[in-house]
């Protein structure tokens, strides 16, 4: 028997179950979900206890320091005269959080952090560094997951956190202009006030910078709807290694005047220039948002449900995420919460964003009914209540943090052909056996982007060797991408060749040589 509460969709939250033995789920939903924290990562912060900090990257990865100048008191004096001593960090304890990444997977040994307050200050600092061959690591919110945001050796850290202003948001054109150190969530709040939405959303939004998002070409939860930042970014202002300011700001979607240079700075992870300002095209905020959380009994049915979602939800489909049972279990255990749907090997989170509540609900209902009747969807819950929408999203968004809380987590962010999307999770699970606590797969199914995570109690070199390069070889054999959205940073440089031909890498090196001939910008990252 199929029980499906159509009206509840309109009322706020509904549940549908395939058989009556699942009535318990329905009861729980009627009584309201537990009050989850509204956003998983209120403000991402990790405190650094001595025991939790990783070995120095230079030692763990046996890195030979580049031929850069060693910082002198004279250099520090110069930098203080530019940014002011109150915007300079030299104390060992304070330096720690700028030297260690969010995952605690890498640790640099920088002796100096600079926090410039204007593009001119960034320019003066870079000119000096270039003239004196001092290496620089640009840093945004330090939420990057590939070791790109912290120094490898003793590069100075150039933090963009003071360049944090929203400069303008135009309701008519939909263009938002901000400084690069603006926190994504702040931009989103201000865009919302004029009925717009920032076309990128991710779990780290309360800490990451919009400039950091651009520098990594971050993907996130709604690439399926809005595409990636190469499409939404209208312009950037960037400071080159020699201090020159390149003004590529534009207020137009269409501008075919020569090479599209702004794209060089999108996704180049601070190796070609420092982004100081940017313009983003923001679409109107959707009037109706529905989210369903579904229990599915096989990966084959996950794919069928995705195809059905594209066909039946069409233009209102805004996100299609997948979690396996181990991912959901981690989220539930570490955050001590319950899921409205439980006991399945796979779960899907499907979101629609549109402009007509009744029309969208009707479409969603049709999609769900078809899925239930065919047996592809076994169980689920749907809501359009904003609070409940957040609760459901938090089941998914908590997964990365939950896995880090297992102790240590090896994270892989790969693009794979959809038909073979999940097999690597099962293969890897067999391969690493008891060396790991959990092997799991989740992520942006709608973009063919799998987050393959292996958690363990603490970093283990043996486990590391069992996973790498195996995961990258496997990905490459399937013609996938070894980095779908997080970038190459420091941790993936060895594997760039698994996704790019040598002549493309050579061209990247020529561009780097042209823009940063002394190699001072984020050395040891992206290119080896
Ligand atoms: P940082 O981590 O500080 O830096 C990232 C890189 O960009 C570094 O190489 C740095 O040198 C460079 N950089 C930073 N700012 C500038 C600048 N102004 N100019 C030049 N170079 C600069 N990523 C996704 O793609 N999708 C997700 O869904 C996603 N979810 C996440 C969830 C969590 C919980 C966490 C912790 C991370 C997640 N990430 C995700 C990864 C990360 O948040 C993104 O890569 C983000 O874009 C990094 O922004 P940031 O400001 O923290 O940059
Ligand atoms: C996400 O989609 C992020 O949640 C993080 O990209 C993925 O930590 C990860 O592996
Ligand atoms: Zn992701």
XYZ file of C-alpha atoms and ligand atoms in Angstrom:
592
model
C 0.000 0.000 0.000
C 1.268 3.455 -0.784
C 0.589 6.182 1.744
C 1.461 9.663 0.637
C 0.504 12.832 2.387
C 0.118 15.349 -0.415
C -1.391 18.091 1.733
C 1.417 18.039 4.213
C 3.711 19.368 1.525
C 1.711 22.539 1.458
C 1.352 22.633 5.234
C 5.060 22.462 5.748
C 6.291 18.944 6.182
C 5.068 15.687 4.845
C 6.114 12.126 4.790
C 5.377 9.357 2.402
C 5.962 5.729 3.023
C 5.765 2.775 0.785
C 4.374 0.309 3.257
C 2.414 0.764 6.408
C 5.175 -0.625 8.623
C 6.873 2.735 8.171
C 4.129 4.594 10.020
C 6.636 5.352 12.757
C 8.478 7.741 10.450
C 5.268 9.517 9.739
C 4.429 9.861 13.424
C 7.835 11.277 14.165
C 7.443 13.858 11.448
C 3.999 14.874 12.571
C 5.365 15.527 15.995
C 7.990 17.700 14.415
C 11.649 16.968 13.851
C 14.011 17.579 16.697
C 15.291 21.120 16.690
C 18.611 20.901 14.954
C 21.116 23.705 15.016
C 19.945 25.775 12.074
C 23.227 25.746 10.215
C 25.861 23.116 10.746
C 28.921 25.262 10.648
C 27.813 28.330 12.525
C 31.338 29.640 12.242
C 33.947 27.071 11.445
C 36.664 27.203 13.972
C 39.132 24.665 15.186
C 41.153 25.200 18.287
C 44.690 23.939 18.143
C 45.704 21.677 20.995
C 49.357 20.678 20.733
C 48.406 16.995 20.482
C 46.053 17.643 17.544
C 48.408 19.554 15.297
C 50.047 17.777 12.380
C 53.743 17.358 11.708
C 55.383 20.137 9.709
C 54.467 19.656 6.047
C 58.076 20.087 5.045
C 58.979 17.051 7.141
C 55.959 14.824 6.498
C 56.186 15.316 2.757
C 59.933 15.776 2.527
C 59.723 19.149 0.735
C 62.887 20.929 -0.377
C 62.562 24.636 0.433
C 62.597 26.824 -2.690
C 65.340 29.350 -3.270
C 63.532 32.204 -1.486
C 64.906 34.885 0.818
C 64.765 34.280 4.554
C 62.744 36.987 6.289
C 64.845 39.631 8.067
C 63.983 42.242 10.734
C 64.352 44.853 8.002
C 61.632 43.133 5.931
C 59.321 42.910 8.928
C 59.919 46.605 9.655
C 58.980 47.469 6.065
C 55.775 45.402 6.185
C 54.796 46.986 9.506
C 55.217 50.405 7.977
C 52.770 49.393 5.233
C 49.968 47.650 7.157
C 50.657 48.878 10.703
C 52.024 46.675 13.499
C 48.469 46.049 14.735
C 47.757 44.229 11.486
C 50.846 42.062 11.670
C 51.136 38.749 13.551
C 54.521 37.483 14.772
C 53.675 35.656 18.018
C 54.171 31.874 17.798
C 50.826 30.981 19.411
C 48.864 33.399 17.260
C 50.612 32.204 14.105
C 49.431 28.631 14.655
C 45.909 29.012 13.258
C 47.313 30.594 10.080
C 49.887 27.819 9.678
C 47.524 24.856 10.088
C 44.674 24.030 7.700
C 41.109 23.267 8.712
C 41.588 19.512 8.325
C 44.822 19.590 10.316
C 46.434 17.744 7.471
C 49.263 20.193 6.783
C 51.329 22.648 8.821
C 53.545 25.446 7.618
C 56.151 27.354 9.549
C 55.428 30.976 8.670
C 56.847 33.580 11.013
C 54.682 36.431 9.745
C 51.053 37.131 8.895
C 50.113 40.391 7.167
C 46.584 41.752 7.025
C 46.461 44.542 4.441
C 43.467 46.879 4.491
C 43.461 48.077 0.872
C 44.405 47.052 -2.632
C 47.287 49.551 -2.493
C 48.690 47.825 0.565
C 48.435 44.431 -1.168
C 50.211 45.933 -4.161
C 53.034 47.462 -2.080
C 53.567 44.184 -0.206
C 53.736 42.104 -3.382
C 56.090 44.515 -5.133
C 58.467 44.330 -2.170
C 58.196 40.520 -2.012
C 58.847 40.202 -5.713
C 61.855 42.557 -5.612
C 63.290 40.677 -2.623
C 62.198 37.141 -3.596
C 60.065 36.578 -0.523
C 57.461 33.812 -0.929
C 53.810 34.567 -0.115
C 50.819 32.377 0.746
C 47.481 34.162 0.144
C 44.854 33.134 2.678
C 41.083 33.628 2.770
C 38.910 31.921 5.388
C 41.323 28.940 5.596
C 38.553 26.409 4.965
C 40.260 24.883 1.920
C 40.523 21.093 1.937
C 43.638 20.496 -0.183
C 46.353 22.237 1.822
C 46.479 25.287 -0.461
C 45.677 27.964 2.105
C 48.592 27.563 4.501
C 52.333 27.839 3.904
C 54.351 24.728 3.126
C 57.625 26.135 4.467
C 58.094 29.645 5.824
C 56.166 31.731 3.249
C 54.602 34.857 4.725
C 50.821 34.625 5.014
C 48.863 37.389 3.316
C 45.420 37.279 4.875
C 42.564 38.991 3.035
C 40.323 39.149 6.098
C 40.343 42.960 6.399
C 39.230 43.458 2.798
C 35.741 42.395 3.767
C 33.304 45.028 2.517
C 30.245 44.536 0.349
C 30.592 47.520 -2.005
C 27.264 47.445 -3.832
C 24.333 45.222 -4.671
C 22.127 46.354 -7.519
C 18.575 45.092 -7.409
C 17.988 45.947 -11.072
C 21.049 44.351 -12.643
C 21.513 41.697 -9.947
C 25.208 42.544 -9.705
C 26.939 42.331 -6.325
C 30.384 43.878 -5.949
C 32.496 43.088 -2.909
C 36.043 42.944 -1.651
C 37.578 39.501 -1.791
C 37.762 38.943 1.971
C 34.004 39.331 2.349
C 32.571 36.276 4.121
C 30.188 34.405 1.819
C 27.375 34.368 4.368
C 27.601 38.154 4.820
C 27.218 38.688 1.101
C 24.309 36.272 1.080
C 22.515 38.106 3.900
C 22.875 41.440 2.131
C 21.777 40.022 -1.215
C 18.695 38.560 0.478
C 17.664 42.013 1.686
C 17.119 43.077 -1.916
C 15.513 39.809 -3.005
C 18.593 38.241 -4.586
C 20.527 35.066 -3.913
C 24.292 34.520 -4.202
C 24.774 31.792 -6.825
C 27.055 29.701 -4.599
C 26.314 27.969 -1.296
C 28.478 25.633 0.748
C 28.784 24.256 4.267
C 31.723 26.548 5.067
C 29.840 29.715 4.124
C 30.107 31.329 7.525
C 33.890 31.269 7.375
C 35.010 31.128 3.741
C 35.641 34.302 1.745
C 34.061 35.045 -1.613
C 37.611 35.658 -2.898
C 38.564 32.204 -1.589
C 35.559 30.725 -3.394
C 36.657 32.357 -6.613
C 40.291 31.350 -6.182
C 39.253 27.698 -5.779
C 36.325 27.922 -8.224
C 34.339 26.349 -5.385
C 31.320 24.296 -6.387
C 28.972 23.559 -3.523
C 25.343 22.647 -3.261
C 23.761 24.436 -6.212
C 26.066 24.069 -9.216
C 23.265 22.025 -10.781
C 21.126 25.185 -10.841
C 23.526 28.120 -11.136
C 26.587 26.568 -12.787
C 30.078 27.296 -11.449
C 31.755 30.617 -10.743
C 33.315 30.920 -14.190
C 29.769 31.641 -15.339
C 28.529 33.850 -12.472
C 31.607 36.014 -11.970
C 31.446 39.115 -14.138
C 34.758 40.610 -13.153
C 37.729 40.605 -10.824
C 40.428 42.968 -9.652
C 43.690 41.138 -9.025
C 47.151 42.143 -7.875
C 49.940 40.472 -9.811
C 53.154 39.157 -8.296
C 55.030 42.371 -9.218
C 52.430 44.534 -7.482
C 50.643 45.642 -10.649
C 46.876 45.984 -10.195
C 44.877 44.394 -13.002
C 41.378 45.869 -13.260
C 39.147 43.280 -14.938
C 35.958 44.473 -13.266
C 32.912 44.457 -15.511
C 29.221 45.112 -15.113
C 28.178 43.043 -18.082
C 27.494 39.435 -18.817
C 28.596 39.956 -22.387
C 32.052 41.333 -23.093
C 33.985 39.669 -25.901
C 36.831 42.145 -26.064
C 39.723 39.778 -26.450
C 40.969 37.062 -24.105
C 38.807 36.452 -21.029
C 41.607 37.067 -18.561
C 39.447 37.002 -15.427
C 39.169 33.222 -15.831
C 42.887 32.888 -15.116
C 42.263 33.969 -11.539
C 39.180 31.789 -11.028
C 40.407 28.443 -9.732
C 44.135 29.242 -9.856
C 44.360 29.016 -6.058
C 46.435 32.123 -5.448
C 49.273 31.056 -7.775
C 48.754 33.744 -10.462
C 47.629 36.790 -8.497
C 45.740 37.930 -5.443
C 42.070 38.704 -5.986
C 41.066 41.883 -4.171
C 37.629 42.688 -5.618
C 34.962 40.906 -7.645
C 31.542 41.217 -9.234
C 28.999 38.393 -9.121
C 25.736 38.076 -10.963
C 23.051 37.176 -8.410
C 19.719 35.678 -9.521
C 16.403 36.499 -7.832
C 15.828 34.578 -4.590
C 13.372 31.708 -5.173
C 9.897 32.207 -3.689
C 9.259 28.516 -3.047
C 11.788 25.933 -1.897
C 10.936 22.272 -1.337
C 13.306 19.647 -0.039
C 12.808 15.890 0.042
C 14.981 13.363 1.852
C 14.568 9.909 0.347
C 15.538 6.372 1.310
C 16.668 4.270 -1.667
C 17.558 0.589 -1.718
C 20.206 0.404 -4.464
C 22.581 2.672 -6.343
C 20.830 1.734 -9.553
C 17.645 3.228 -8.124
C 19.579 6.349 -7.070
C 20.456 6.902 -10.733
C 16.915 6.210 -11.895
C 15.589 8.683 -9.328
C 18.041 11.327 -10.560
C 16.942 10.838 -14.162
C 13.307 11.014 -13.073
C 14.002 14.208 -11.064
C 15.496 15.862 -14.147
C 12.535 14.815 -16.277
C 9.718 15.619 -13.872
C 11.114 18.589 -11.949
C 12.819 20.176 -14.942
C 13.669 23.831 -14.483
C 12.845 23.933 -10.752
C 15.330 21.210 -9.772
C 18.055 23.057 -7.832
C 20.038 20.353 -6.040
C 20.499 16.602 -6.142
C 22.717 15.189 -3.418
C 23.477 11.619 -2.378
C 24.654 10.051 0.898
C 25.406 6.426 1.623
C 24.512 4.726 4.904
C 27.998 5.216 6.433
C 27.899 8.961 5.691
C 24.498 9.416 7.310
C 25.569 7.278 10.281
C 28.592 9.551 10.877
C 26.383 12.650 10.729
C 23.858 11.183 13.172
C 26.412 9.787 15.619
C 28.561 12.879 15.933
C 25.678 15.309 16.137
C 23.492 13.027 18.244
C 20.424 13.503 16.074
C 17.920 11.311 14.269
C 17.068 11.082 10.619
C 13.443 11.117 9.491
C 14.323 8.246 7.167
C 16.610 5.434 8.240
C 17.669 1.895 7.420
C 18.553 2.238 3.709
C 21.902 1.871 1.941
C 21.413 5.178 0.057
C 19.732 8.501 0.672
C 19.016 11.360 -1.672
C 18.349 14.995 -0.898
C 16.426 16.637 -3.703
C 15.648 20.341 -3.699
C 13.474 22.450 -5.967
C 13.532 26.257 -6.105
C 10.844 28.065 -8.027
C 8.453 30.944 -7.998
C 5.093 29.267 -7.436
C 4.512 27.203 -4.297
C 1.443 25.329 -5.533
C 2.877 24.616 -8.965
C 6.178 23.374 -7.521
C 4.429 21.210 -4.901
C 2.320 19.613 -7.592
C 5.353 18.821 -9.712
C 7.217 17.417 -6.730
C 4.228 15.249 -5.769
C 4.013 13.801 -9.253
C 7.717 12.994 -9.216
C 7.431 11.317 -5.804
C 4.335 9.329 -6.716
C 6.006 7.970 -9.830
C 9.127 7.053 -7.850
C 7.102 5.328 -5.120
C 4.959 3.425 -7.564
C 7.944 2.127 -9.493
C 9.637 1.167 -6.213
C 12.695 3.305 -6.935
C 11.936 5.474 -3.900
C 11.227 3.440 -0.744
C 10.610 6.059 1.897
C 10.985 9.769 2.421
C 10.000 13.088 3.823
C 9.295 16.385 2.115
C 8.974 19.910 3.413
C 8.688 23.500 2.310
C 8.901 24.964 5.804
C 12.143 27.038 5.873
C 13.165 25.747 9.315
C 12.619 22.130 8.329
C 14.365 22.674 5.008
C 17.470 23.677 7.006
C 17.116 20.655 9.280
C 17.095 18.313 6.336
C 20.016 20.078 4.698
C 21.978 19.790 7.942
C 21.833 15.971 7.732
C 23.869 16.293 4.545
C 26.009 19.296 5.428
C 27.184 17.788 8.704
C 28.793 14.770 7.039
C 32.271 16.266 6.297
C 32.654 17.619 9.816
C 31.355 14.411 11.405
C 33.993 12.404 9.544
C 36.755 14.746 10.692
C 35.476 14.177 14.224
C 36.196 10.456 13.844
C 39.826 11.504 14.382
C 41.483 12.020 11.015
C 39.919 11.936 7.571
C 41.452 11.363 4.129
C 39.250 13.284 1.714
C 38.896 12.728 -2.028
C 36.810 14.911 -4.249
C 36.443 13.299 -7.646
C 34.313 13.516 -10.759
C 33.261 10.128 -12.100
C 30.950 8.885 -14.846
C 27.557 8.437 -13.192
C 27.119 4.771 -14.122
C 30.342 3.918 -12.251
C 29.983 6.634 -9.612
C 29.731 4.475 -6.505
C 31.826 1.363 -7.212
C 35.060 3.003 -6.020
C 33.601 3.317 -2.502
C 33.038 -0.441 -2.280
C 36.401 -1.262 -3.843
C 38.238 1.038 -1.445
C 36.366 -0.281 1.566
C 37.588 -3.806 0.767
C 41.105 -2.547 0.082
C 41.681 -0.679 3.345
C 39.735 -3.108 5.555
C 40.200 -2.546 9.271
C 42.805 0.178 8.823
C 39.926 2.658 8.559
C 36.989 3.487 10.783
C 34.655 4.385 7.936
C 34.842 4.477 4.151
C 31.966 6.394 2.688
C 30.678 8.193 -0.366
C 28.428 11.225 -0.567
C 28.226 14.423 -2.539
C 26.885 16.253 -5.501
C 25.395 13.443 -7.579
C 23.745 16.041 -9.814
C 27.233 17.226 -10.862
C 28.835 13.719 -11.024
C 30.969 14.791 -8.037
C 31.699 12.137 -5.404
C 33.191 12.916 -1.987
C 35.019 9.752 -1.061
C 36.127 9.917 2.567
C 38.164 7.471 4.645
C 38.181 8.200 8.358
C 40.440 6.736 11.021
C 41.418 7.440 14.628
C 44.612 9.278 13.721
C 46.776 9.957 10.678
C 48.366 6.720 9.470
C 51.031 6.534 6.808
C 50.141 2.902 6.095
C 46.534 3.836 5.376
C 47.652 6.829 3.290
C 49.764 4.515 1.138
C 46.875 2.082 0.719
C 44.658 4.878 -0.611
C 47.081 6.944 -2.699
C 47.835 6.763 -5.571
C 45.222 3.985 -5.930
C 42.222 6.350 -5.813
C 43.728 8.620 -8.453
C 44.710 5.751 -10.742
C 41.194 4.376 -10.497
C 39.695 7.802 -11.226
C 42.008 8.350 -14.149
C 41.157 4.952 -15.674
C 37.515 6.025 -15.677
C 38.542 9.344 -17.272
C 37.321 11.157 -14.163
C 38.767 14.254 -12.513
C 41.095 13.950 -9.493
C 39.699 17.228 -8.188
C 36.092 18.057 -8.937
C 35.719 21.199 -6.822
C 38.299 21.547 -4.025
C 41.312 22.245 -6.243
C 44.837 20.853 -6.333
C 46.414 22.889 -3.514
C 49.474 21.226 -2.023
C 48.056 17.753 -1.377
C 47.170 16.859 -4.971
C 50.050 18.344 -6.987
C 51.533 14.899 -7.661
C 48.283 13.824 -9.278
C 47.585 16.710 -11.637
C 48.919 14.570 -14.492
C 46.202 11.989 -13.847
C 43.624 14.449 -15.157
C 45.623 16.740 -17.477
C 47.867 15.922 -20.437
C 51.509 16.987 -20.244
C 51.155 19.699 -22.911
C 48.324 21.282 -20.894
C 50.495 21.222 -17.770
C 53.324 22.789 -19.771
C 50.978 25.564 -20.874
C 49.966 26.147 -17.258
C 53.655 26.436 -16.348
C 54.206 29.006 -19.120
C 51.308 31.105 -17.828
C 52.723 30.894 -14.302
C 56.157 31.947 -15.589
C 54.624 34.921 -17.417
C 52.605 36.219 -14.474
C 54.922 35.258 -11.624
C 58.454 34.830 -13.001
C 60.034 34.607 -9.536
C 57.491 32.053 -8.364
C 56.684 33.975 -5.174
C 52.914 33.376 -5.242
C 51.787 30.292 -3.328
C 54.810 28.157 -4.171
C 54.588 24.325 -3.946
C 50.883 24.558 -4.871
C 49.022 23.401 -8.000
C 52.207 22.943 -10.089
C 55.187 20.962 -8.809
P 41.186 29.459 1.736
O 40.963 28.092 2.263
O 41.777 30.437 2.671
O 42.124 29.377 0.440
C 41.873 28.474 -0.598
C 42.865 28.728 -1.746
O 42.586 29.986 -2.358
C 44.307 28.810 -1.305
O 45.115 28.303 -2.324
C 44.559 30.305 -1.130
O 45.914 30.629 -1.325
C 43.685 30.888 -2.204
N 43.103 32.199 -1.911
C 42.225 32.512 -0.926
N 41.839 33.795 -1.045
C 42.485 34.302 -2.119
C 42.493 35.565 -2.778
N 41.732 36.581 -2.357
N 43.274 35.723 -3.866
C 44.027 34.703 -4.339
N 44.067 33.491 -3.754
C 43.298 33.297 -2.664
N 34.387 23.506 -1.401
C 33.585 23.324 -2.479
O 34.022 23.557 -3.610
N 32.297 22.888 -2.328
C 31.766 22.600 -1.118
O 30.625 22.180 -1.020
C 32.578 22.790 0.025
N 32.100 22.548 1.265
C 32.918 22.676 2.332
C 32.412 22.371 3.595
C 33.233 22.475 4.711
C 32.679 22.150 6.045
C 34.586 22.895 4.565
C 35.489 23.018 5.752
C 35.074 23.213 3.320
C 34.257 23.090 2.198
N 34.736 23.391 0.917
C 33.915 23.231 -0.165
C 36.128 23.814 0.726
C 36.352 25.340 0.936
O 35.408 25.874 1.774
C 36.337 26.079 -0.374
O 37.435 25.666 -1.128
C 36.389 27.610 -0.238
O 36.177 28.174 -1.509
C 37.692 28.137 0.325
O 37.524 29.502 0.649
P 38.442 30.202 1.746
O 38.120 31.638 1.796
O 38.373 29.463 3.036
O 39.872 30.024 1.096
C 30.816 19.076 0.719
O 30.236 18.944 -0.353
C 32.215 19.616 0.715
O 30.265 18.849 1.805
C 33.190 18.857 1.597
O 32.708 19.759 -0.559
C 33.426 17.456 1.144
O 34.752 17.122 3.080
C 34.460 16.707 1.979
O 34.966 15.677 1.511
Zn 31.288 19.298 -2.098
